[in-house]
Coordinates of C-alpha atoms in Angstrom, one line a residue:
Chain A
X6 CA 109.9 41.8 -61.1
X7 CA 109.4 42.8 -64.9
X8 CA 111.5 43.6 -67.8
X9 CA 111.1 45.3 -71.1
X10 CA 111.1 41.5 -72.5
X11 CA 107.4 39.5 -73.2
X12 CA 108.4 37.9 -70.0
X13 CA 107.4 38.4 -66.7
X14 CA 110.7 37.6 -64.1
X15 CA 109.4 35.9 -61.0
X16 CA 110.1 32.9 -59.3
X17 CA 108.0 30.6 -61.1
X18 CA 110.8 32.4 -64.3
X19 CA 113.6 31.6 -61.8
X20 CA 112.6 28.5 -60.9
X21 CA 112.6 27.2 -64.1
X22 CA 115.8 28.5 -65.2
X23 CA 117.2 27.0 -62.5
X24 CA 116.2 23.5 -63.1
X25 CA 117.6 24.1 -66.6
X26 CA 114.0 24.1 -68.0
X27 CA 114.1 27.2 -69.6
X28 CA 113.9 28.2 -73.2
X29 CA 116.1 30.0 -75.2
X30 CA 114.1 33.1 -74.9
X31 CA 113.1 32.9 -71.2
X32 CA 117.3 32.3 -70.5
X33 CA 117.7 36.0 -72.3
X34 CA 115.3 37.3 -70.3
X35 CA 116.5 36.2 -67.0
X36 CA 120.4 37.3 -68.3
X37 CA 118.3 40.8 -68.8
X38 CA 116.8 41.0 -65.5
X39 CA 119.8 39.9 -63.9
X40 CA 122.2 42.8 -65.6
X41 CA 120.6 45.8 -63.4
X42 CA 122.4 45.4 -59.7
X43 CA 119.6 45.4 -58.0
X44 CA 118.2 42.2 -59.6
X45 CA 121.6 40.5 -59.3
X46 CA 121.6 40.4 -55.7
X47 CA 118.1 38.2 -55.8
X48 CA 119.6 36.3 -58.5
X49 CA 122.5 35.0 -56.2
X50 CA 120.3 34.6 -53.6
X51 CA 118.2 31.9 -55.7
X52 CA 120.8 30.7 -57.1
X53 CA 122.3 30.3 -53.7
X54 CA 119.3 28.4 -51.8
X55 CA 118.9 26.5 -55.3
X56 CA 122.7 25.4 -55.0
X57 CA 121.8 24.1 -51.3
X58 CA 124.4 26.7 -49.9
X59 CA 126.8 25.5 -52.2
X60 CA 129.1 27.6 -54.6
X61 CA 128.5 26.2 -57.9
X62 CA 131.4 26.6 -60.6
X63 CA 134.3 28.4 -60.0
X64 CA 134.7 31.9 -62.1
X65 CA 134.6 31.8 -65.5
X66 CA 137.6 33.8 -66.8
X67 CA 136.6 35.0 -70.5
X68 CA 140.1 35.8 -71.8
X69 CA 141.1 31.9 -71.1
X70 CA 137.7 30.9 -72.6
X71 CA 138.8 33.0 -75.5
X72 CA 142.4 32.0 -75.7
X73 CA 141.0 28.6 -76.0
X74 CA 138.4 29.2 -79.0
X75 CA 141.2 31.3 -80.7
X76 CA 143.5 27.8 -80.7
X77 CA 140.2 25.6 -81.6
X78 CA 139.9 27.9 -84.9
X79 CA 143.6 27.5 -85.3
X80 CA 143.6 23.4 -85.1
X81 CA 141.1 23.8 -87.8
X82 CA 143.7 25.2 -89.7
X83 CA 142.8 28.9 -89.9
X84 CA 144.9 31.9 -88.5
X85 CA 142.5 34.8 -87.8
X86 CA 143.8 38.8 -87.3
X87 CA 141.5 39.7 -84.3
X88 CA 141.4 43.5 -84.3
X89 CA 143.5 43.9 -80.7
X90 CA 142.9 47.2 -79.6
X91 CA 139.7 47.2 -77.8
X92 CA 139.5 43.8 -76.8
X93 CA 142.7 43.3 -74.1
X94 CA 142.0 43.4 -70.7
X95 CA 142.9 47.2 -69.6
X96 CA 146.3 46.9 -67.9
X97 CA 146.6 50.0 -66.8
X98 CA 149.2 49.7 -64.0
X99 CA 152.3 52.2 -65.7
X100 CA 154.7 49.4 -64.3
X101 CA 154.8 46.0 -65.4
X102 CA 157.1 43.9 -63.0
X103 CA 158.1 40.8 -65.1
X104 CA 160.5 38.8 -63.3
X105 CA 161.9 36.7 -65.5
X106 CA 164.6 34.2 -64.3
X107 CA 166.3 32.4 -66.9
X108 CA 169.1 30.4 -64.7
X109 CA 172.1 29.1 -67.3
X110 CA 175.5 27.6 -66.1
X111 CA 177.2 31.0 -65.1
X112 CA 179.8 31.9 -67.7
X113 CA 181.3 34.6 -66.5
X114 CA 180.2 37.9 -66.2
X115 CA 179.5 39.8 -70.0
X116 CA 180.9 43.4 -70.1
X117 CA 178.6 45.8 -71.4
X118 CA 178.9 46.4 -75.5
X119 CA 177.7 48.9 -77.3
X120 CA 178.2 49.0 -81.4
X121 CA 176.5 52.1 -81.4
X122 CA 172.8 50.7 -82.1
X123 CA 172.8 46.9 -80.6
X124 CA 173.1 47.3 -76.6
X125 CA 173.9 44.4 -74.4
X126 CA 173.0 45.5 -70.8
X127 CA 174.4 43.2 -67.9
X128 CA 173.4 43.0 -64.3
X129 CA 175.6 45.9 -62.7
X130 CA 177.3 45.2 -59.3
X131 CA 174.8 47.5 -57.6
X132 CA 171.8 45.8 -59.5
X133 CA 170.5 49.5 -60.3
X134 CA 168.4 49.7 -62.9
X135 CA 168.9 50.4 -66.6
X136 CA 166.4 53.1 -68.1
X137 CA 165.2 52.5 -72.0
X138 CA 164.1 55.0 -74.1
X139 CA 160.6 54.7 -73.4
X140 CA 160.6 54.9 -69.6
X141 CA 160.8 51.4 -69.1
X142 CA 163.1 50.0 -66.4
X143 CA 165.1 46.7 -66.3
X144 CA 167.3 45.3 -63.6
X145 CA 169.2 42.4 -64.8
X146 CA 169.6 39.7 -62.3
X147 CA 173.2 38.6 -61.1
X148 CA 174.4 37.3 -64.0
X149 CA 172.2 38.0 -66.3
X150 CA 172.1 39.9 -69.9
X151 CA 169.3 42.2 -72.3
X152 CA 169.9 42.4 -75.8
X153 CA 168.0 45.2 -77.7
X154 CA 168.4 47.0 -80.6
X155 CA 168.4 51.0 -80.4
X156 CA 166.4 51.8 -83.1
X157 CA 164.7 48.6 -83.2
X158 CA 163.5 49.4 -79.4
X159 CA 161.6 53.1 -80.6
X160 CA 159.8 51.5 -82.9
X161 CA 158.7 48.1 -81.4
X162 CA 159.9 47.0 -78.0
X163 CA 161.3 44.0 -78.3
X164 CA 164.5 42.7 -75.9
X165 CA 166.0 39.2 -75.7
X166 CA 166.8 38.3 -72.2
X167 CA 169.6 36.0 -71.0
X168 CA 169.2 34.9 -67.2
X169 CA 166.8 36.7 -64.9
X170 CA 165.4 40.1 -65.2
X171 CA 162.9 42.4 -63.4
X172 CA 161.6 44.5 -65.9
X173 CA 159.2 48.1 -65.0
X174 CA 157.1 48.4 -68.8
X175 CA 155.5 51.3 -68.8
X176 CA 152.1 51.1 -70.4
X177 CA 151.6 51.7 -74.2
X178 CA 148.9 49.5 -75.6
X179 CA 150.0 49.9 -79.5
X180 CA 153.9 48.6 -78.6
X181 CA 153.3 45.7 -77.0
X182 CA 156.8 44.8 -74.5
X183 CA 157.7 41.7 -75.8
X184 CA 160.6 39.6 -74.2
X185 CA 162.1 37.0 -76.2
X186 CA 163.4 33.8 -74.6
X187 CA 164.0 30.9 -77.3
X188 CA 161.1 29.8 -78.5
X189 CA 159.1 31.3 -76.0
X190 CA 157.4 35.0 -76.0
X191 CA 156.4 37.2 -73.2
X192 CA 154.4 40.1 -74.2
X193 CA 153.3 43.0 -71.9
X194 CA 151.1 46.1 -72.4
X195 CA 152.1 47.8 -68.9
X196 CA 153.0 45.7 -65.6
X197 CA 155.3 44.7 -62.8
X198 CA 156.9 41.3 -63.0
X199 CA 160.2 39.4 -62.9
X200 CA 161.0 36.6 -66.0
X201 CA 163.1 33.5 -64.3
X202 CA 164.5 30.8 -66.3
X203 CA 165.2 27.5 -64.2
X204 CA 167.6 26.1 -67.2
X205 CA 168.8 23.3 -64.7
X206 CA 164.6 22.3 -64.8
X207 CA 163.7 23.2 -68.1
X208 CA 161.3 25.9 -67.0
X209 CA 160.8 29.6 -67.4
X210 CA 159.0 31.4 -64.5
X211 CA 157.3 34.7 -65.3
X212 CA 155.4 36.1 -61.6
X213 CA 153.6 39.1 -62.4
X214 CA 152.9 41.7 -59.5
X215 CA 151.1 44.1 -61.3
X216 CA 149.1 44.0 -64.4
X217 CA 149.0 41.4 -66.8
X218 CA 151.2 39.4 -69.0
X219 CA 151.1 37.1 -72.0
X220 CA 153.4 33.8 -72.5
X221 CA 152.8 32.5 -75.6
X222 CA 155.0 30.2 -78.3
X223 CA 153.7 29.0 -81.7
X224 CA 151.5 26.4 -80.2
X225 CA 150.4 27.5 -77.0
X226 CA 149.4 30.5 -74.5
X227 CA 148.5 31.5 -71.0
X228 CA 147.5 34.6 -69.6
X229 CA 149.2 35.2 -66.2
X230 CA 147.7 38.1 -64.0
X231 CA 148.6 39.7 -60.8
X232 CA 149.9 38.0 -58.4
X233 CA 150.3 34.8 -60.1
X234 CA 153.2 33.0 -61.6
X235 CA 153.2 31.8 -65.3
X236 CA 155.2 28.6 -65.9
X237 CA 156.9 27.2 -69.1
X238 CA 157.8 23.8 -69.4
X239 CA 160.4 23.3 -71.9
X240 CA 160.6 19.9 -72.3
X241 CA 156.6 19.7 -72.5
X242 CA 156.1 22.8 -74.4
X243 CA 153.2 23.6 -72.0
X244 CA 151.8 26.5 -69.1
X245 CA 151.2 25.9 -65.7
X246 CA 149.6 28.6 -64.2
X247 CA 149.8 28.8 -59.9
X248 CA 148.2 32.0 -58.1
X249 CA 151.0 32.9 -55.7
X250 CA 154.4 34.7 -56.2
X251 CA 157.3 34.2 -54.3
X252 CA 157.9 37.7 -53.5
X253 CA 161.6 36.5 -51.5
X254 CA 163.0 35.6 -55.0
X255 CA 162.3 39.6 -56.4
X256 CA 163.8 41.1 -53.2
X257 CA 167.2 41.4 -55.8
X258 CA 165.0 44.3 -57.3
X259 CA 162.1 45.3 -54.9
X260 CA 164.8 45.6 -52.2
X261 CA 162.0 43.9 -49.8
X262 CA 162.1 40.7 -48.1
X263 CA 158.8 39.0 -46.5
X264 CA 159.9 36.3 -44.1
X265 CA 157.2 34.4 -42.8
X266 CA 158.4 31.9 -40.3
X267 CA 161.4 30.5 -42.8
X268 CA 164.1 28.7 -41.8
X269 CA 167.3 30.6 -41.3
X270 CA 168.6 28.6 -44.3
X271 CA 165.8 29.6 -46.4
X272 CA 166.1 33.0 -45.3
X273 CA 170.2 33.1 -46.1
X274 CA 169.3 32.0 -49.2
X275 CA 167.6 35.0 -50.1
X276 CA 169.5 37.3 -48.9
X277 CA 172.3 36.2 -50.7
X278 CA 170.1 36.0 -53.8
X279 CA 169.0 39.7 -53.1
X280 CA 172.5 41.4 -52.4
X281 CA 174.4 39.3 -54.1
X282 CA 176.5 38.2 -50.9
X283 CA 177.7 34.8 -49.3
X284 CA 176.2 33.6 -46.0
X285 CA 177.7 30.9 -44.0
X286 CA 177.5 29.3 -40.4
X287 CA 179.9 26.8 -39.0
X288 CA 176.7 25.8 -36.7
X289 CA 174.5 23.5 -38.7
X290 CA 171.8 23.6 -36.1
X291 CA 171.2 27.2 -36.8
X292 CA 170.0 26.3 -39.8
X293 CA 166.5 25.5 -38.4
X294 CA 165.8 28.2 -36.3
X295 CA 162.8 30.2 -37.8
X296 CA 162.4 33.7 -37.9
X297 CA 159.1 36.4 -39.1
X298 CA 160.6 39.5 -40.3
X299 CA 159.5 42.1 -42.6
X300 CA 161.9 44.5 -44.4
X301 CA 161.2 46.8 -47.0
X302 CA 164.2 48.6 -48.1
X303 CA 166.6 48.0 -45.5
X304 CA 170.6 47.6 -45.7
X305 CA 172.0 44.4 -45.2
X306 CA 173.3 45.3 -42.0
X307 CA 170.1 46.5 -40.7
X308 CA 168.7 43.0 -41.3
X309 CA 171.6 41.0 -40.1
X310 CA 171.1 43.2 -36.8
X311 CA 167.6 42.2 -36.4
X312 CA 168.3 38.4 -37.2
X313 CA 171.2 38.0 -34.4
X314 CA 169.5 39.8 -32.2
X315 CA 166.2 37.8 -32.7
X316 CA 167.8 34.4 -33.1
X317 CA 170.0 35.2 -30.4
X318 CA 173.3 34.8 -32.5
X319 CA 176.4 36.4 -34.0
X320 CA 177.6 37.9 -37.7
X321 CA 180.5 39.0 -38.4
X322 CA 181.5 40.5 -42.5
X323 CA 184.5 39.4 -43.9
X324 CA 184.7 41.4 -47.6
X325 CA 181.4 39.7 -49.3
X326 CA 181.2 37.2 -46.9
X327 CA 179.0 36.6 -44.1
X328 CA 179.5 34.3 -41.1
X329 CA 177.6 33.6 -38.8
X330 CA 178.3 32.1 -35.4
X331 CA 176.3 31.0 -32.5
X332 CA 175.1 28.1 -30.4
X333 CA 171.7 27.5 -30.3
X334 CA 168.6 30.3 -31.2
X335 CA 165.6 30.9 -29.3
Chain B
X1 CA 134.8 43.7 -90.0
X2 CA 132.8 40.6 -88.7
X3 CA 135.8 39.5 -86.5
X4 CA 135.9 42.6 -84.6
X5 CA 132.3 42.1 -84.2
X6 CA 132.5 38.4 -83.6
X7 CA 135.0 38.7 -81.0
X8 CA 133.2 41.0 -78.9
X9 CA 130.3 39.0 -78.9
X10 CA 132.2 35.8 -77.2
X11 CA 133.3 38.8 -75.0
X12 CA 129.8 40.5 -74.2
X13 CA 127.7 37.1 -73.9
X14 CA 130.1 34.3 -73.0
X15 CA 129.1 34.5 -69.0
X16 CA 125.3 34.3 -69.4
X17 CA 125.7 31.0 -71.8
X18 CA 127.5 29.6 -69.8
X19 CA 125.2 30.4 -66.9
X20 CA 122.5 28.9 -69.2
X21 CA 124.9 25.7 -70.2
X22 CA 125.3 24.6 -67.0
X23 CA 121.7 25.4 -65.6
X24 CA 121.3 22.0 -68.4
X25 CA 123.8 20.1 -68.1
X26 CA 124.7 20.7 -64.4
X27 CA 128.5 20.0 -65.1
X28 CA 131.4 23.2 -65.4
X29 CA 133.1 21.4 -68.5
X30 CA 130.3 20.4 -70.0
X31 CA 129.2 23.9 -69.7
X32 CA 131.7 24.9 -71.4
X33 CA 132.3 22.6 -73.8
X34 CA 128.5 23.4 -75.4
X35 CA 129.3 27.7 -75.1
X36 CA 132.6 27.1 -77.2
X37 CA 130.4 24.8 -79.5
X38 CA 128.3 27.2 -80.0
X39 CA 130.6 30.1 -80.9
X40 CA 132.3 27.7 -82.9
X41 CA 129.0 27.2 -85.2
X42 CA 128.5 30.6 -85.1
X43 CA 131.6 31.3 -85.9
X44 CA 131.6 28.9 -89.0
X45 CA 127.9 31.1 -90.0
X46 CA 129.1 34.4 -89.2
X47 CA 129.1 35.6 -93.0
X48 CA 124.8 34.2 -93.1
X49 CA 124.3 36.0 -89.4
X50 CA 124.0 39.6 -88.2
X51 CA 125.9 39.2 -85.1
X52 CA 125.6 42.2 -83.6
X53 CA 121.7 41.9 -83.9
X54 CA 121.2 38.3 -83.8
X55 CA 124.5 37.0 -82.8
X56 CA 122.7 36.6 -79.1
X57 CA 120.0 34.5 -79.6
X58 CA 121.5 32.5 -82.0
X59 CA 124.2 31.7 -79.8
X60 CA 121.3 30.7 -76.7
X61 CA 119.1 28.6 -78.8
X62 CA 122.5 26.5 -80.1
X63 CA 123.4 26.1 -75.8
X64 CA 119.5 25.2 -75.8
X65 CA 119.9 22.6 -78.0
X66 CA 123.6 21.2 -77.9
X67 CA 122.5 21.1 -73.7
X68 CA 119.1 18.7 -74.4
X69 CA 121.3 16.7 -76.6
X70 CA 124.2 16.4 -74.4
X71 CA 121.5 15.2 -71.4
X72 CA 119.5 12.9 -73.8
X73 CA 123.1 11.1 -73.7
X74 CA 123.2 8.3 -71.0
X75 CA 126.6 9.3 -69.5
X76 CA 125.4 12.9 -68.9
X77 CA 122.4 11.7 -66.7
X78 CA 125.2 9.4 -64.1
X79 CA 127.5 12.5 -63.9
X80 CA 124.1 14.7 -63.4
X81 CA 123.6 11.9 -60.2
X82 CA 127.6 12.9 -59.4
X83 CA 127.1 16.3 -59.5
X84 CA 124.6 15.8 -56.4
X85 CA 127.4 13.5 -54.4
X86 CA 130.1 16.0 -54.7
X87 CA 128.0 18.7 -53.2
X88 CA 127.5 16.1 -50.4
X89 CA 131.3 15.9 -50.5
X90 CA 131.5 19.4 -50.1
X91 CA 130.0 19.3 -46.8
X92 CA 132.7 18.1 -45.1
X93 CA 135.2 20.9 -46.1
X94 CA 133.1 23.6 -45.1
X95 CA 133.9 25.8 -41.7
X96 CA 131.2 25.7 -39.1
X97 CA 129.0 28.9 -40.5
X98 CA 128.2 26.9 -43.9
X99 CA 127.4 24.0 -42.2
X100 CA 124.9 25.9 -40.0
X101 CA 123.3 27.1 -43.1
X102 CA 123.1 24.0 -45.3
X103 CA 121.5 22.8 -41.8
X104 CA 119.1 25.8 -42.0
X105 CA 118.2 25.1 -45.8
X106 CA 117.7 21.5 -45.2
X107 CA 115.3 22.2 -42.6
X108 CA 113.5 25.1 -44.6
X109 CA 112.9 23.0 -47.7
X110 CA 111.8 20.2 -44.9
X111 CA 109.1 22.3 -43.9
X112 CA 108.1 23.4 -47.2
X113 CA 103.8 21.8 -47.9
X114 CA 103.8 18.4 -49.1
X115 CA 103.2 19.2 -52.4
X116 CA 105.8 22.1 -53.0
X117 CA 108.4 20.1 -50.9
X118 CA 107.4 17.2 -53.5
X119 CA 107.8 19.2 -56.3
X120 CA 110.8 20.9 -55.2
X121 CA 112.7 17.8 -54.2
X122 CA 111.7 15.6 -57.7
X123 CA 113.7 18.4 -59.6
X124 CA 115.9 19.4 -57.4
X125 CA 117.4 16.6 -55.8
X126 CA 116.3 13.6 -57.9
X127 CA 117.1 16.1 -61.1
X128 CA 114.1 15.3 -63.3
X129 CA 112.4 17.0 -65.4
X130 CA 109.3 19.3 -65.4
X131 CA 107.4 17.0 -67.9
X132 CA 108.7 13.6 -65.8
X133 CA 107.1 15.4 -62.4
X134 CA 104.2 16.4 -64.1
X135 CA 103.3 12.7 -65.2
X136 CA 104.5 11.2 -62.2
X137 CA 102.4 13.4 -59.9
X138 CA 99.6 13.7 -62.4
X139 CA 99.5 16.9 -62.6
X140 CA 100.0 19.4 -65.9
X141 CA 103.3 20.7 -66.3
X142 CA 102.4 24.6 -65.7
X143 CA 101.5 23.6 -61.9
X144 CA 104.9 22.0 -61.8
X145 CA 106.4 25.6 -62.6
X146 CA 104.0 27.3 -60.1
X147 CA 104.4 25.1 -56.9
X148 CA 108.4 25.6 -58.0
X149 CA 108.3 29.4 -57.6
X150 CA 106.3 29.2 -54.5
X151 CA 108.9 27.0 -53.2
X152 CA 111.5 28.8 -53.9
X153 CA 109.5 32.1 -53.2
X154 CA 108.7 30.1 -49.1
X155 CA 112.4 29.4 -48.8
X156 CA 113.7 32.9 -49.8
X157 CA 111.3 34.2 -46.9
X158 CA 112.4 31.8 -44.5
X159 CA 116.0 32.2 -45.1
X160 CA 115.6 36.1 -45.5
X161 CA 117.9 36.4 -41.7
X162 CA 121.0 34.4 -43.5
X163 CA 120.1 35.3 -46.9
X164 CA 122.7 38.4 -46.6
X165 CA 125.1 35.9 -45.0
X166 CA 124.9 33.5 -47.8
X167 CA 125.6 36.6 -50.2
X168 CA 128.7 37.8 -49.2
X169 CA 129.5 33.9 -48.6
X170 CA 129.0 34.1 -52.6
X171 CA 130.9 36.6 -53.1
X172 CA 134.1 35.9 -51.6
X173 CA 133.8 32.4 -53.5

C-alpha cells in the first residue's frame, strides 16, 4: 500500500487517521491513496470495522455545503460573481418537469391574450400542452395562467406563473428557465417538475422528477433534485426540502396515476384533480374502501371500469359528473 | 480569476476535509462547521495564496488546527462521549443482519491480544489520545500507532467473510 507521497499507506497510516491523530500531511496522503478505486474499497472497510458497523455521517452534498458558504460571504456583506458555467451540477435530462402549483381563490377562467408580443397562456380544457419557442413545454393547471414575453422569452427564458404548471425545459445551460412567482424564483437548466402554490397555506411546492432545480429569493436558497419536493414557506421566507413526490398530484399532466392502497376518497380526489371531473357517491362508506391500481395513460373510463369492478361497485356519467353508487366494497 | 479557481477548490476538496474534520472532532456539524471555517479563511487570503497549488494544504492544516482547538474545548470532549451513546442507540434500529455483525466485531476486537485489544479499546472506545495511551500504558507513542494497525490489520482478517457484506451495507447507506 504506497503512494507517490513520502508516506507509506498502511494500517498503522490508517489507524491513525482514524483516531483523528493524523497530521495535515498524512490526512492528504490517505485522501491520495483513497482516490484510486481499488484503495477505496479497503478504505470503507476500515472505516467500516473502525465505525463498529456503524454508518457514520450521512452524505455530504457539496452544492448545499456550497450554497451555504456562498450566503456566509454574503452576511459578511459581500456579493461575489461566481463564474457559473463549469461549476452546476450537469442536468442533463432534456426535460425538466417543474410542477409548480400555485393554488389562488379561483377567479374565473382568463381567456387567452395575445398583444402581439406579451402572451398569456391559460390551462386549456384538454390540459394539452403549450409549446414555446425553444422546445419547452408547459401545461397549465386547471385554472391556472403563464405570462411571457415573446421576444423577451428568445433571449432569456423567463415566464411568470399564476396557479399550477407542469413545465418540460429543455436543457440549455447559458438560458437558465426561470419561473417567477412573487418574490420567489425558480431557475432550471433542463428538468421535469411541476411548481404548486398552496396560497390557502402560504407555500409554494416545486417536486422535480427529473433533473434539478433551483428555488431561491433574495435571502435564501435550496437546491431540489430528482425526486424530491422543494418547499417555500411564505410566511417564514424559508425551504423545506422532503425527498418524495407525490406523483398522484402530476397525473393532470403525466396522464399516470399510482394508487397504492388509497382510500377511494383519496383516489376520487385525484382523479378529479387529473381530468378535471366531479366524483361523487351517495354511500359514505365507500369512501374507505382501498384500492392498488396502476394506470399509465389510460381514459377515465378505463379506470372507472377497473375501480367498480374491483371495489365491487357502480358509476354511472352524468355530463362532467361522476356518481357512483354501491353498498359495500370488497 | 481567483473566484473561478476558488470555487472549484471548495468543489474538488470539500469531501476529504470533511473526512479529515470529523476523523477530529467525531461530530457531522462540527465537521462541517471547521471545513466552511476553513474556506472561509482561505477565502479571506485568497489574493496572498496560490490556490490551485497550495490552496489544498492550506485548507487541511486550517481543519488540523481549527479540529485540536475545537477538542481542547470542554464541551467538545461530552459530545465526543455522546457520539459513542448514539452509536449504542443505533443498535436498536438495525434489522437482524447488522446486529449479527456488530455481534461479530464485538467478538473479533474481544479476541484481539491483550495489549492490541488495550490499545485499540483506549482510543477507540474511551476516545483518547495517542499521547494519553502512551503515558498511561507506559509505553512511547510510535508503539501506540503500531499495535493500532495490527489491530485493525487482525480484525480486517477476521472479518474478511462479512467484510463484503459490510461494504455493500455501506454503500446503500
Amino acid at each position: 500500500m504506497t503512494t507517490d507521497s513520502n508516506f507509506q499507506i498502511d494500517t498503522n497510516l490508517l489507524g491513525k487517521y482514524f483516531a483523528g491523530e493524523a497530521t495535515a500531511e498524512e490526512a492528504i496522503a490517505v485522501e491520495d491513496w483513497r482516490a484510486k478505486p481499488q484503495n477505496k474499497k479497503e478504505f470503507e472497510q476500515i472505516k467500516k470495522i473502525w465505525l463498529n458497523g456503524n454508518s457514520g455521517y450521512p452524505e455530504v452534498l457539496v452544492t448545499e455545503e456550497w450554497l451555504k458558504f456562498e450566503k456566509l460571504l454574503a452576511t459578511k456583506g459581500k456579493i461575489i460573481r461566481w463564474p457559473y458555467k463549469r461549476f452546476i451540477i450537469a442536468a442533463s435530462m432534456l426535460a425538466i418537469v417543474i410542477s409548480v402549483v400555485v393554488l389562488k381563490k379561483k377567479s374565473g377562467d382568463v381567456p387567452e391574450k395575445t398583444d402581439g408580443n406579451f402572451i398569456t397562456k391559460t390551462a386549456s380544457p384538454l390540459l394539452t400542452p403549450e409549446i414555446l419557442s425553444d422546445g419547452s413545454q408547459v401545461i397549465a393547471g386547471p385554472g391556472s395562467s403563464i405570462n411571457f414575453s415573446k421576444d423577451d422569452y428568445k433571449k432569456n427564458r423567463e415566464v411568470h406563473l399564476n396557479g399550477e404548471a407542469y413545465f418540460v425545459v429543455v436543457a440549455s445551460p447559458d438560458k437558465p428557465f426561470v419561473i417567477h412567482m412573487e418574490d420567489l424564483k425558480i431557475k432550471v437548466i433542463g428538468t421535469s417538475f411541476n411548481v404548486k402554490d398552496n396560497s390557502g397555506q402560504q407555500l409554494i411546492e416545486v417536486e422535480v422528477l427529473s433533473g434539478t432545480v433551483e428555488m431561491y429569493t433574495d435571502a435564501n436558497r435550496l437546491v431540489v433534485k430528482k425526486g424530491q419536493t422543494g418547499t417555500y414557506s411564505k410566511q417564514n421566507a424559508s425551504f423545506y426540502l422532503s425527498d418524495t413526490i407525490d406523483m398522484n398530484s402530476l397525473s393532470y399532466a403525466t396522464k399516470n396515476f399510482y394508487f397504492n392502497d388509497l382510500t377511494l376518497e383519496q383516489i376520487m380526489s385525484y382523479l378529479e384533480k387529473g381530468f378535471g371531473v366531479k366524483i361523487e357517491t351517495d354511500n359514505k362508506q365507500l369512501m374507505h374502501c382501498r384500492l392498488t391500481a396502476k394506470f399509465e395513460n389510460k381514459p377515465l373510463p378505463y379506470i372507472m371500469d377497473v375501480i367498480v369492478a374491483t371495489l365491487n361497485i357502480e358509476y354511472t356519467i352524468q355530463g362532467s359528473k361522476i356518481l357512483i353508487k354501491g353498498t359495500g366494497c370488497n | 480569476m481567483v473566484e473561478g479557481i476558488f470555487r472549484q477548490c471548495f468543489h474538488d476538496h470539500y469531501e476529504g476535509l470533511h473526512r479529515y474534520a470529523y476523523t477530529i472532532v467525531k461530530d457531522d456539524q462540527q465537521a462541517k462547521d471547521i471545513v466552511q471555517t476553513a474556506f472561509m479563511k482561505l477565502w479571506e487570503n485568497r489574493n496572498q495564496v496560490d490556490i490551485a497549488r497550495s490552496g489544498r494544504s492550506y485548507l487541511f492544516t486550517s481543519v488540523y488546527h481549527l479540529g485540536l482547538n475545537n477538542m481542547r474545548d470542554g464541551k467538545t470532549r461530552q459530545r465526543h462521549n455522546e457520539n459513542f451513546d448514539r452509536n449504542e442507540v443505533d443498535f436498536q434500529y438495525d434489522p437482524a443482519e447488522q446486529k449479527e455483525m456488530r455481534t461479530r466485531i464485538h467478538e473479533a476486537i474481544n479476541s484481539l491480544p491483550p495489549r492490541c485489544k488495550e490499545v485499540f479499546c483506549k482510543s477507540r472506545l474511551e476516545g483518547k489520545k495517542y499521547a494519553e495511551i502512551a503515558t498511561e500504558m507506559e509505553i512511547s507513542a510510535k508503539t501506540v500507532e503500531v499495535q493500532m494497525g495490527k489491530a485493525l490489520r487482525m480484525l480486517k482478517e477476521m472479518l474478511a467473510d462479512i467484510i463484503t457484506a459490510l461494504i455493500i451495507a455501506a454503500y446503500l447507506v
